Coordinates of C-alpha atoms in Angstrom, one line a residue:
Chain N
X180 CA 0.0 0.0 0.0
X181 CA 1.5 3.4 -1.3
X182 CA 1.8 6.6 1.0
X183 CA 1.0 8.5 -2.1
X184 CA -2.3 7.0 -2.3
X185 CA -3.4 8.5 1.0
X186 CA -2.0 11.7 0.5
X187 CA -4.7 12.4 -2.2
X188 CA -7.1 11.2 0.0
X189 CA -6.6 13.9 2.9
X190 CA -3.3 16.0 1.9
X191 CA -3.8 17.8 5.6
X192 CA -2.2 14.7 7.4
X193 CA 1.3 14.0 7.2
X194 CA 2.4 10.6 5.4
X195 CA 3.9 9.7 8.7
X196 CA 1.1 9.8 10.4
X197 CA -0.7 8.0 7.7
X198 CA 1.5 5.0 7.8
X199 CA 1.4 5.0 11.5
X200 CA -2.3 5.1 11.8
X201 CA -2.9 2.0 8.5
X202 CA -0.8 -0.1 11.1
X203 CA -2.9 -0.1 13.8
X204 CA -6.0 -0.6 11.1
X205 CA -4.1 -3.5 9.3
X206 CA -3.5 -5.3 12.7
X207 CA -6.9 -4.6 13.2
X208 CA -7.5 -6.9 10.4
X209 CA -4.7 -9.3 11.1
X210 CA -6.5 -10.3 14.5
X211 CA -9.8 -10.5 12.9
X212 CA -8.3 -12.8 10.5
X213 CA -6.6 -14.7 13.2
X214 CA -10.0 -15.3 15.4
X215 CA -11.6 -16.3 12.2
X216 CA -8.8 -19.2 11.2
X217 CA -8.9 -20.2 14.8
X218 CA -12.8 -21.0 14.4
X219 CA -13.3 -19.9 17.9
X220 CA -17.0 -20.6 18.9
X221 CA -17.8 -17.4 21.2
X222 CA -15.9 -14.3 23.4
X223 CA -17.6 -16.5 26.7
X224 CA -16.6 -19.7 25.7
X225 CA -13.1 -18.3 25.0
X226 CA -12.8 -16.2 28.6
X227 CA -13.5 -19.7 30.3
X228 CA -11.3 -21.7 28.5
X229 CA -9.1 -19.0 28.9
X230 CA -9.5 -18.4 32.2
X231 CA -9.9 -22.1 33.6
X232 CA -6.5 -22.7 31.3
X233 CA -4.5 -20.5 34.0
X234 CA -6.7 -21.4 36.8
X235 CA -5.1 -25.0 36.9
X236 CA -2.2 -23.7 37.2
X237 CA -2.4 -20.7 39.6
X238 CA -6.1 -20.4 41.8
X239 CA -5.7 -17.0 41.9
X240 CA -8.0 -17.2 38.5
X241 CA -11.1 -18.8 40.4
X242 CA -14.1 -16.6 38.5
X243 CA -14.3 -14.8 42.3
X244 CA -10.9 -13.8 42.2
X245 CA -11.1 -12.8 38.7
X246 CA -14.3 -11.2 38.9
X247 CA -12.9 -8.7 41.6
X248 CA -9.8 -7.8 40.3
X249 CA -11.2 -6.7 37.2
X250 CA -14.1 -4.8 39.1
X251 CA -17.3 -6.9 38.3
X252 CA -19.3 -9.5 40.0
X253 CA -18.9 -13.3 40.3
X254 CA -21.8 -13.7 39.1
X255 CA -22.1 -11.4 36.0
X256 CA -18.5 -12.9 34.9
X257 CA -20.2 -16.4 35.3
X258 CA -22.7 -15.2 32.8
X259 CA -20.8 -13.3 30.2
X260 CA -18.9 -16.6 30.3
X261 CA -22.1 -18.5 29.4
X262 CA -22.7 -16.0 26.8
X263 CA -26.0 -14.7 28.7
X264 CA -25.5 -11.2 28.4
X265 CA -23.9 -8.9 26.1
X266 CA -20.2 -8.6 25.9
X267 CA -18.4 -6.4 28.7
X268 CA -17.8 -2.6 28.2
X269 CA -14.6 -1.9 26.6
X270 CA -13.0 -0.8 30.2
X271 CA -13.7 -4.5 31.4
X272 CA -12.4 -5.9 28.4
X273 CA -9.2 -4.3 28.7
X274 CA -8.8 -5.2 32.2
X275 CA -9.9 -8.9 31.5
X276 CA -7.0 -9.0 28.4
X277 CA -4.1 -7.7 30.8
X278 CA -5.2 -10.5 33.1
X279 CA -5.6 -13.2 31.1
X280 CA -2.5 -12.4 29.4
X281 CA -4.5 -11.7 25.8
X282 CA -4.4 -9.3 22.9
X283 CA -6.9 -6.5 24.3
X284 CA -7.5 -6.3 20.2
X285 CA -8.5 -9.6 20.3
X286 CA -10.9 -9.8 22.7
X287 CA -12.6 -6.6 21.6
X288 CA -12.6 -7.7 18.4
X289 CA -14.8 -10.7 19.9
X290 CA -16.9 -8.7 21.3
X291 CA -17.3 -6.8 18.2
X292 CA -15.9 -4.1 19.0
X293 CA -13.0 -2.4 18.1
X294 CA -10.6 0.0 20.5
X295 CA -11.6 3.9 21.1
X296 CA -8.1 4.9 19.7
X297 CA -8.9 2.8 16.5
X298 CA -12.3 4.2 16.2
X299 CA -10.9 7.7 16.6
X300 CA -8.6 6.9 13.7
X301 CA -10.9 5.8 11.7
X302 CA -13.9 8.4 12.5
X303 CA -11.5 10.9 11.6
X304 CA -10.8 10.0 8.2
X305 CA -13.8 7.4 7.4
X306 CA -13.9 7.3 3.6
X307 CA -10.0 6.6 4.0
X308 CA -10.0 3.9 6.2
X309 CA -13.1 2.3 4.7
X310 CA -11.3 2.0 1.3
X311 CA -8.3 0.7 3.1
X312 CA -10.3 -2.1 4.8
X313 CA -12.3 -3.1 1.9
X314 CA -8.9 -3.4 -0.2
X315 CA -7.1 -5.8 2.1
X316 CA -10.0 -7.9 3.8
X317 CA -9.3 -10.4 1.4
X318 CA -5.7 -10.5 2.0
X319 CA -3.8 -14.3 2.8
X320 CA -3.2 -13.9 6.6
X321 CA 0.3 -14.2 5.7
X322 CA 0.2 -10.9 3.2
X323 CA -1.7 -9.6 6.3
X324 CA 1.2 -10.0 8.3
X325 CA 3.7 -9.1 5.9
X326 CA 2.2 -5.5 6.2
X327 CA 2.5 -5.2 10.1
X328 CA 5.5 -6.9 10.5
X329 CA 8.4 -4.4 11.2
X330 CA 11.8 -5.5 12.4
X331 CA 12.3 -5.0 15.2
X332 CA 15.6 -3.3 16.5
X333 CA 17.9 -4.2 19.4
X334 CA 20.4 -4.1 21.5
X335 CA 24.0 -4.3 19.7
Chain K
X150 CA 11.6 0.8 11.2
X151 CA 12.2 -1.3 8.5
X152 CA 10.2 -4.0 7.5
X153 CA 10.9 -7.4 6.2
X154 CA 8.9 -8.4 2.3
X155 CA 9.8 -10.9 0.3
X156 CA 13.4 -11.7 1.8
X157 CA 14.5 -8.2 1.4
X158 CA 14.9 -5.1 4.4
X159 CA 12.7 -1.9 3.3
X160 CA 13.6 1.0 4.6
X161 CA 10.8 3.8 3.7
X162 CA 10.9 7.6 4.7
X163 CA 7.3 8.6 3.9
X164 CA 7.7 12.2 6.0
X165 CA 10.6 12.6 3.4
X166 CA 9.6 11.1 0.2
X167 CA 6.5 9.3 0.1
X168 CA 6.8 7.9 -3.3
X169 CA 10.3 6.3 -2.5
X170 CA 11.8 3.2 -0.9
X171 CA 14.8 1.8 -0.6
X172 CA 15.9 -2.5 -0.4
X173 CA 18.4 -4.3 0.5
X174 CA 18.2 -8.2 -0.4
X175 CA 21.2 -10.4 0.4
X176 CA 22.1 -12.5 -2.4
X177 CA 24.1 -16.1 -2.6
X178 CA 26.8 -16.2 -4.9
X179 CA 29.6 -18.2 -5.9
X180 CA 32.5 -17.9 -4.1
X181 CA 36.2 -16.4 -5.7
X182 CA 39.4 -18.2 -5.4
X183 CA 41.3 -16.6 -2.9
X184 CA 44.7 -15.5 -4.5
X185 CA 46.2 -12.6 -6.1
X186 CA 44.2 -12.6 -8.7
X187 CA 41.5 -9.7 -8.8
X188 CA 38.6 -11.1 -10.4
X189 CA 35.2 -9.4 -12.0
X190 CA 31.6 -9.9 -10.5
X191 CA 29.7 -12.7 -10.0
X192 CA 26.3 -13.3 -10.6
X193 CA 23.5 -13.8 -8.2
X194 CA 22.1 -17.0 -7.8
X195 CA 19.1 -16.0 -5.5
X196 CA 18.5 -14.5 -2.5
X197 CA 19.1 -15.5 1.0
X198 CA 16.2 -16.3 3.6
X199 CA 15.6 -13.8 6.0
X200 CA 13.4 -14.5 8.9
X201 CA 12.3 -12.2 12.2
X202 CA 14.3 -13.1 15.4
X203 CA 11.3 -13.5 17.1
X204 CA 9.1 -15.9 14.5
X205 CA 12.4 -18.7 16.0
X206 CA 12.8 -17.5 19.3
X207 CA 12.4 -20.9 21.4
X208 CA 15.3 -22.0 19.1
X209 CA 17.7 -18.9 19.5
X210 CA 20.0 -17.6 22.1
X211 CA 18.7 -14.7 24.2
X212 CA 21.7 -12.4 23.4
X213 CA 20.1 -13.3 19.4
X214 CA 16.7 -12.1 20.2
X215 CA 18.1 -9.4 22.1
X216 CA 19.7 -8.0 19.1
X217 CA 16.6 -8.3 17.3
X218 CA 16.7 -7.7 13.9
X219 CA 16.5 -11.2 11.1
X220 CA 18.4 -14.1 10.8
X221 CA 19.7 -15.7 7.5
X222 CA 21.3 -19.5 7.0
X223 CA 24.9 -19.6 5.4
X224 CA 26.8 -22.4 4.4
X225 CA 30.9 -22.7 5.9
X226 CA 32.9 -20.8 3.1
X227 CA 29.9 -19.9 1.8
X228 CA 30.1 -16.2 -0.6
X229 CA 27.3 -13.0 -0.5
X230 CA 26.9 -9.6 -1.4
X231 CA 24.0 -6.9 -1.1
X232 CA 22.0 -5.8 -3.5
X233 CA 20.4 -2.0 -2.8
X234 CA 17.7 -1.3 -4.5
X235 CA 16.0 2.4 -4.8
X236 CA 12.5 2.9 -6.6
X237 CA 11.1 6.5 -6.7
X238 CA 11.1 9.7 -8.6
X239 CA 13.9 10.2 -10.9
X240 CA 16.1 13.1 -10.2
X241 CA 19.1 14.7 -11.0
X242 CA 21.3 17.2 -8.7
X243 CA 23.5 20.1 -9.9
X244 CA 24.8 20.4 -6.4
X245 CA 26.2 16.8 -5.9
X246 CA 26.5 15.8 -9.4
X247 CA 24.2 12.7 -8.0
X248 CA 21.5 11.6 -10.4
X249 CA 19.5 8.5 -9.7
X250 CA 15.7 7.0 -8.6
X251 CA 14.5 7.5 -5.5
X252 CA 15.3 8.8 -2.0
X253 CA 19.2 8.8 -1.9
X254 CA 20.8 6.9 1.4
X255 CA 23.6 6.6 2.9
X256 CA 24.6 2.9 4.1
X257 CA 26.7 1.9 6.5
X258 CA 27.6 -1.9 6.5
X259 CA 29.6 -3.6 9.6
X260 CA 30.3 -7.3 9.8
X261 CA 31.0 -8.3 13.5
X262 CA 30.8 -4.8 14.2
X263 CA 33.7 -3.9 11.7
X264 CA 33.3 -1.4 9.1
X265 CA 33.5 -3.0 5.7
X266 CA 34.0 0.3 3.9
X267 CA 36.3 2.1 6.2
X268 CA 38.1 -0.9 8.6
X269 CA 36.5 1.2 11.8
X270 CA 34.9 -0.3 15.0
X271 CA 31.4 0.2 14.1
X272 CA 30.1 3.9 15.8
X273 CA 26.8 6.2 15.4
X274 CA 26.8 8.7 12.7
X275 CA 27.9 9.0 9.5
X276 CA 31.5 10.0 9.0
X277 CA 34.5 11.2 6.6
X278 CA 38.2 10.9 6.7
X279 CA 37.8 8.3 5.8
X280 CA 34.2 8.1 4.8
X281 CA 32.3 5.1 5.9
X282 CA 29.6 4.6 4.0
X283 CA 28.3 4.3 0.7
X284 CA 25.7 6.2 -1.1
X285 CA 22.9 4.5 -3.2
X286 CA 21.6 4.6 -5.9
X287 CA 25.5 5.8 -6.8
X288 CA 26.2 2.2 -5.3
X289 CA 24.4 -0.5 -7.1
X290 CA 26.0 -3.3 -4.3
X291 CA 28.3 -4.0 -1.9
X292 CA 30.4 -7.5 -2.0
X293 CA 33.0 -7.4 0.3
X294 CA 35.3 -5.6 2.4
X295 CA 37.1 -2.2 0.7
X296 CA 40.4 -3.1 1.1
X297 CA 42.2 -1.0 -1.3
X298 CA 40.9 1.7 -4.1
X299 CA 38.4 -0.2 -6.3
X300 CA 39.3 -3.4 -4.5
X301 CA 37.3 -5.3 -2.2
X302 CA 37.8 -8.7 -0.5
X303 CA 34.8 -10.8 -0.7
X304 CA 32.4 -11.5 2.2
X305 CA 33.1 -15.0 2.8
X306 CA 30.8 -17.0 5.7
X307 CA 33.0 -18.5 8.7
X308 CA 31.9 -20.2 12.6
X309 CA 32.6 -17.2 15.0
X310 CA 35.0 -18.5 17.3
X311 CA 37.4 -19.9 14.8
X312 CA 39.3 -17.4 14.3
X313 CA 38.4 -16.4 10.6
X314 CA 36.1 -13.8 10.6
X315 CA 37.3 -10.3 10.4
X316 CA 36.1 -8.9 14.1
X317 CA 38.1 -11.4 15.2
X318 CA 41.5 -11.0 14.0
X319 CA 41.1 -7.0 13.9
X320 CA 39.5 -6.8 17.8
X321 CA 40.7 -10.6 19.4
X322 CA 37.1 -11.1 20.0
X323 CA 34.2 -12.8 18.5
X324 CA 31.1 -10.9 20.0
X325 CA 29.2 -10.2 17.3
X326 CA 29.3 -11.6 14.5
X327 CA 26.5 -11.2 11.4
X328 CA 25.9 -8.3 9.6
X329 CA 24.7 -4.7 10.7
X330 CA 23.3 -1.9 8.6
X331 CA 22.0 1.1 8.8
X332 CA 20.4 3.3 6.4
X333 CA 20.4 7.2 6.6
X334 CA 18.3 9.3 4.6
X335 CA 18.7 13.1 2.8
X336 CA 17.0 15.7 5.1
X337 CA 13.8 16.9 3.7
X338 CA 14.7 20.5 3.1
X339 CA 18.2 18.7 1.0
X340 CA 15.4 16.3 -1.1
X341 CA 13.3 19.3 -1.6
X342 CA 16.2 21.4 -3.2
X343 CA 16.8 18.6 -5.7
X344 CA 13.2 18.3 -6.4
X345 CA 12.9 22.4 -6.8
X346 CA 16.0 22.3 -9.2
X347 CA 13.8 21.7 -12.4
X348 CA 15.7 18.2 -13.3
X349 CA 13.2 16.1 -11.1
X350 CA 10.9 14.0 -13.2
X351 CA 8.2 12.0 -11.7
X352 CA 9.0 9.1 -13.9
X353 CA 9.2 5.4 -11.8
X354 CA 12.5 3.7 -12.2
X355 CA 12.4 1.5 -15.2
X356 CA 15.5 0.2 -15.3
X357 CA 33.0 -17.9 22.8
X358 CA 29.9 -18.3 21.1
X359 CA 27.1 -20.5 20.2
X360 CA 28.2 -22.7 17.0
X361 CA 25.2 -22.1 14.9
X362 CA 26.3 -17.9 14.8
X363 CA 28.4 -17.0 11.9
X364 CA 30.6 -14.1 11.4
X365 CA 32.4 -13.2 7.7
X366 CA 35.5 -13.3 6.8
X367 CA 37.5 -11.7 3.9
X368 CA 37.5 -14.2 0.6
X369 CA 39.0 -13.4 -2.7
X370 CA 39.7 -10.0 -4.2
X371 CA 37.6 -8.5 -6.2
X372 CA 37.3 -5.3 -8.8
X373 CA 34.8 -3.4 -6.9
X374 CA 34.9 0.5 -6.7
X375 CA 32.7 2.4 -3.2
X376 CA 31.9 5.4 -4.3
X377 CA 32.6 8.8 -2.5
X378 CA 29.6 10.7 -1.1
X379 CA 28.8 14.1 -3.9
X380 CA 26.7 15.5 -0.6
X381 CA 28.1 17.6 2.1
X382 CA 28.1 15.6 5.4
X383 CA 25.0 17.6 6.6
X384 CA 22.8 17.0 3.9
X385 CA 21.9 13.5 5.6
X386 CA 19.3 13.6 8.4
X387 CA 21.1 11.3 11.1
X388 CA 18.2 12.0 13.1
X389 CA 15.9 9.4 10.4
X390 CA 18.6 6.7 10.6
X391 CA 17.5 2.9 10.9
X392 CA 19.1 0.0 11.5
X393 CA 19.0 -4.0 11.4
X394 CA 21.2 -6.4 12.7
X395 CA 21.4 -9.7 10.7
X396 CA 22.3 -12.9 12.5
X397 CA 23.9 -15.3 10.5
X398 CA 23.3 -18.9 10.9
X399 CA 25.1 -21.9 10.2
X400 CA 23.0 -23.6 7.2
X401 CA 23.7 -26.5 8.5
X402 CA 20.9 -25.8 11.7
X403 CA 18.5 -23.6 9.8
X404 CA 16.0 -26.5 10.0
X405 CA 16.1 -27.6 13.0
X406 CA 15.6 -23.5 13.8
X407 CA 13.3 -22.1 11.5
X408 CA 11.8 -25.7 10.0
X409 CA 12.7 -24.9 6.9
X410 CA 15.2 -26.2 4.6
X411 CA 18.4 -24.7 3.9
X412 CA 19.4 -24.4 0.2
X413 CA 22.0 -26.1 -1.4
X414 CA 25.8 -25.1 -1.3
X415 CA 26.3 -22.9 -4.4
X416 CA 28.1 -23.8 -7.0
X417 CA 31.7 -23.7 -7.4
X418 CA 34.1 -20.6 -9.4
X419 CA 35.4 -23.9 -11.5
X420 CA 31.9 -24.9 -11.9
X421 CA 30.2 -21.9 -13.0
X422 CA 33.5 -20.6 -15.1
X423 CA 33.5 -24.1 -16.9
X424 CA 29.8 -23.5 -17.6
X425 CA 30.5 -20.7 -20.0
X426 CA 28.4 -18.3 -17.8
X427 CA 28.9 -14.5 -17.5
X428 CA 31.1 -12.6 -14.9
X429 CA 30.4 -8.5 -14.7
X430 CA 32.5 -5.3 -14.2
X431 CA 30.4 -2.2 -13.2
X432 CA 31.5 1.5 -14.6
X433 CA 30.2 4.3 -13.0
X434 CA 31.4 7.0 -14.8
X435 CA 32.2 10.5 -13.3
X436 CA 32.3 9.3 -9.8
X437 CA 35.3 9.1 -7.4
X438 CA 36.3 5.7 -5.7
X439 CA 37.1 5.6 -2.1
X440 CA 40.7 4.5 -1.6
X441 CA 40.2 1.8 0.4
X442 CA 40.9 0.9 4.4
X443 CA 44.5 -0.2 5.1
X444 CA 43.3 -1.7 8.0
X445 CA 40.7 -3.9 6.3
X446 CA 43.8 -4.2 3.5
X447 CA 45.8 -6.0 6.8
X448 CA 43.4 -8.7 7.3
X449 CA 44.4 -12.2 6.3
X450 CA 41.9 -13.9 3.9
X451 CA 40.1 -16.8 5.0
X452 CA 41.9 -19.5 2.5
X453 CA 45.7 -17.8 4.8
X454 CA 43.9 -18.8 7.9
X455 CA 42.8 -22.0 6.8
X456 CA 46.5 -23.0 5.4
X457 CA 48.2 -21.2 9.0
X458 CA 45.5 -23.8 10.5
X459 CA 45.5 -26.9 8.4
X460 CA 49.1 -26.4 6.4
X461 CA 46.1 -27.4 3.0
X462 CA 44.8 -25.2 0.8
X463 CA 41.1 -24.4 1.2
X464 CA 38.8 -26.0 -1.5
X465 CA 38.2 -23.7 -4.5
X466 CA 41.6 -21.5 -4.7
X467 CA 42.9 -22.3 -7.5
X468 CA 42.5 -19.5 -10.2
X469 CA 39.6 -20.0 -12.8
X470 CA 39.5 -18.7 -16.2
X471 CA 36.4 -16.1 -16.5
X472 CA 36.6 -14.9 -20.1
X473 CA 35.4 -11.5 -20.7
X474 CA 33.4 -9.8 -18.4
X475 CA 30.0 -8.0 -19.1
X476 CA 30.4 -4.3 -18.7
X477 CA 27.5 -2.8 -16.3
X478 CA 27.4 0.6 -16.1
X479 CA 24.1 3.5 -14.6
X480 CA 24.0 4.0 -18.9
X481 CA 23.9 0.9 -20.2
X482 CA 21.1 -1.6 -20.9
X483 CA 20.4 -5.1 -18.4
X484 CA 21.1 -5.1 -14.7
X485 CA 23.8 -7.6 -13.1
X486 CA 22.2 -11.6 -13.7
X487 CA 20.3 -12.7 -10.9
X488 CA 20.2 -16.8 -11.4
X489 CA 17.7 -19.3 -9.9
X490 CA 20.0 -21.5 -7.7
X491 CA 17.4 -24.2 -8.6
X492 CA 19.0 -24.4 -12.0
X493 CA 21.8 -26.2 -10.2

């Protein structure tokens, strides 16, 4: 995807900026692709397994000691894991990723939602980012990839 | 930061030049008997794997994935040189007497941490006296190390530890190994001037270690001229600089860490010259070669090791017959042959 191409589109932003911003978008994409290949079956199903995954391990992610630390109840994390209620707010989300140990993008995706910085980005330049979406949602996952991939420098 | 497509490192400046990029891919070749004879170009057969740090990490050593960066699989003895690619606007600059596509960079290439232009311990910045970098698109490639005006000593794949690589024998120590770049870019207001001067067309181009790291030593000699900067100094925007460390790998465990197969040892000078296939000069006219690093010029070649170690001569150095090269120049037709090392 070509800088130029967005600087027709809205020559008031910088193409730094641009490129910055079509990241977060394309790994937007990238994680939607990725929950799709994974053929996970719902954002509940996947908190439990999640959750019950670490809780062997360490008890400290019994749903009570869950629920607390990320500010809900028992009882309403028991049924957002059953799927009874809508997904969480984006707030609990967040806290749920970061304790779980999970992509906050993914889990929002799940929820179908998508961050308040990305919808910012994109409700600022909508006709952009629509086009930009449309033209890679039928991307390989690995062409996908290839776009957010940057190396990565170190210590040398 | 750069990103990694298709086996080559892109470096893009969009606040710069939007409509520019610049590549460097990494491309196996035959290796040059190492004697006193100064041999032409050889061809490309193919490009090198590269592969993030972290895509392998449960198979690398921390102080690896703590350089970051790619890793690419060599074979022991095993030849390569840089290709550097830049795709943009056409220009042309009365200032520099630089004319080319794209953004221009200057690039700064250390094995083990040593210079390979100016024989320095590698450093931030760009510097002159002696310069140590090159400038593309005035440099089409980079083979070896510069070891004496339009000279260069091959980079030749060697274990780090063994004593071969050029680190070692010019610092005792085999720290680093691999390859490190990095790429500096003109400063906007220097770009703008040469797009303002009226010759700026918007035309595209047509035209003690772990075992497994590698380090490179310096192989045959080579006719190879590294071209001095036409820019002042300041012109380049250090501030914009990148840079990419490249582990190398022994081919030998490129399977077993990234699961893929390494390719096949190239072919031999012998082979290739007996083959009737092409060698290459390159003629840039108009432009200045650097003289060369005596310090690099001081390093033993990796066949004087080898006999110092072994008291044999190191397969492939005796001299081959390569005919006539093929003249390469920025005005004439065809770029330097780039062959599939499937055909052999």
């Amino acid at each position: 995807m070509r800088e130029s191409r967005f600087k027709r589109s809205n020559p008031n932003h910088s193409a730094a900026d641009q490129r910055i911003d079509t990241l977060g978008i394309v790994a937007y994409i990238g994680n939607m692709q990725r929950l799709k290949s994974n053929k996970l079956s719902s954002l509940g199903d996947y908190l439990r397994q999640r959750r019950e995954t670490l809780a062997a391990k360490d008890p400290s992610f019994s749903l009570r000691q869950l629920a607390v630390r990320c500010g809900v109840t028992p009882a309403y994390l028991s049924r957002v894991e059953r799927d009874e209620v809508p997904p969480p707010g984006e707030e609990t989300l967040l806290k749920l990723a970061a304790e779980l140990l999970e992509d906050p993008d993914v889990l929002l995706a799940m929820a179908g939602k998508i961050s308040a910085d990305l919808r910012q980005v994109i409700l600022s330049r909508p006709k952009l980012f629509a086009d930009l979406i449309r033209s890679i949602k039928s991307m390989p996952d690995q062409a996908v990839l290839k776009i957010v991939r940057d190396v990565r420098d170190g210590e040398w | 930061m750069p990103t990694l497509e298709h086996d080559e490192l892109v470096f893009r400046f969009p606040s710069i030049e939007p409509d520019a990029q610049f590549s460097i891919s990494f491309m196996r070749t035959l290796r040059i008997p190492d004697t006193e004879q100064i041999y032409s170009l050889p061809p490309g057969l193919g490009t090198f794997p590269l592969r993030h740090v972290e895509d392998h990490a449960e198979n690398l050593p921390v102080r690896t994935l703590d350089r970051g960066g790619v890793i690419m699989p060599m074979w022991q003895a095993e030849a390569m040189w840089m290709n550097f690619n830049n795709d943009g606007p056409e220009w042309a600059d009365e200032h520099s007497m630089e004319t080319g596509y794209g953004l221009p960079v200057a690039i700064k290439i250390a094995a083990g941490k040593i210079n390979a232009v100016s024989g320095e311990v590698w450093r931030p910045g760009l510097h002159r006296d002696p310069q140590d970098y090159a400038v593309s698109p005035a440099q089409p490639w980079l083979d070896g190390f510069a070891v004496e005006k339009g000279v260069i000593r091959q980079f030749v794949a060697m274990p780090l530890g063994d004593g071969y690589s050029v680190e070692e024998q010019l610092t005792q120590t085999s720290e680093w190994g691999g390859v490190q770049i990095s790429v500096t870019p003109l400063k906007a207001e220097v770009w703008q001037r040469i797009k303002e001067s009226g010759q700026f067309s918007l035309s595209k181009c047509c035209s003690s270690v772990d075992s497994l790291e590698m380090g490179l030593g310096a192989g045959g000699r080579m006719h190879q001229e590294i071209y001095e900067d036409g820019f002042d100094l300041e012109d380049w925007d250090f501030e914009a600089t990148e840079r990419v460390f490249i582990s190398l790998i022994h081919a030998k465990d490129w399977m077993s860490i990234s699961g893929e197969p390494a390719s096949n040892e190239p072919p031999t000078a012998k082979d290739y010259s007996e083959a009737g296939l092409p060698w290459f000069d390159y003629y840039a006219k108009d432009l200045q070669a650097l003289p060369g690093s005596d310090t690099l010029a001081s390093v033993k070649s990796v066949a004087g090791i080898f006999k110092d170690k072994t008291g044999a001569q190191l397969v492939g150095s005796t001299d081959v017959q390569t005919g006539k090269p093929v003249i390469l120049g920025p005005d004439l037709p065809g770029p330097r042959q780039v062959r599939s090392s499937t055909s052999w």
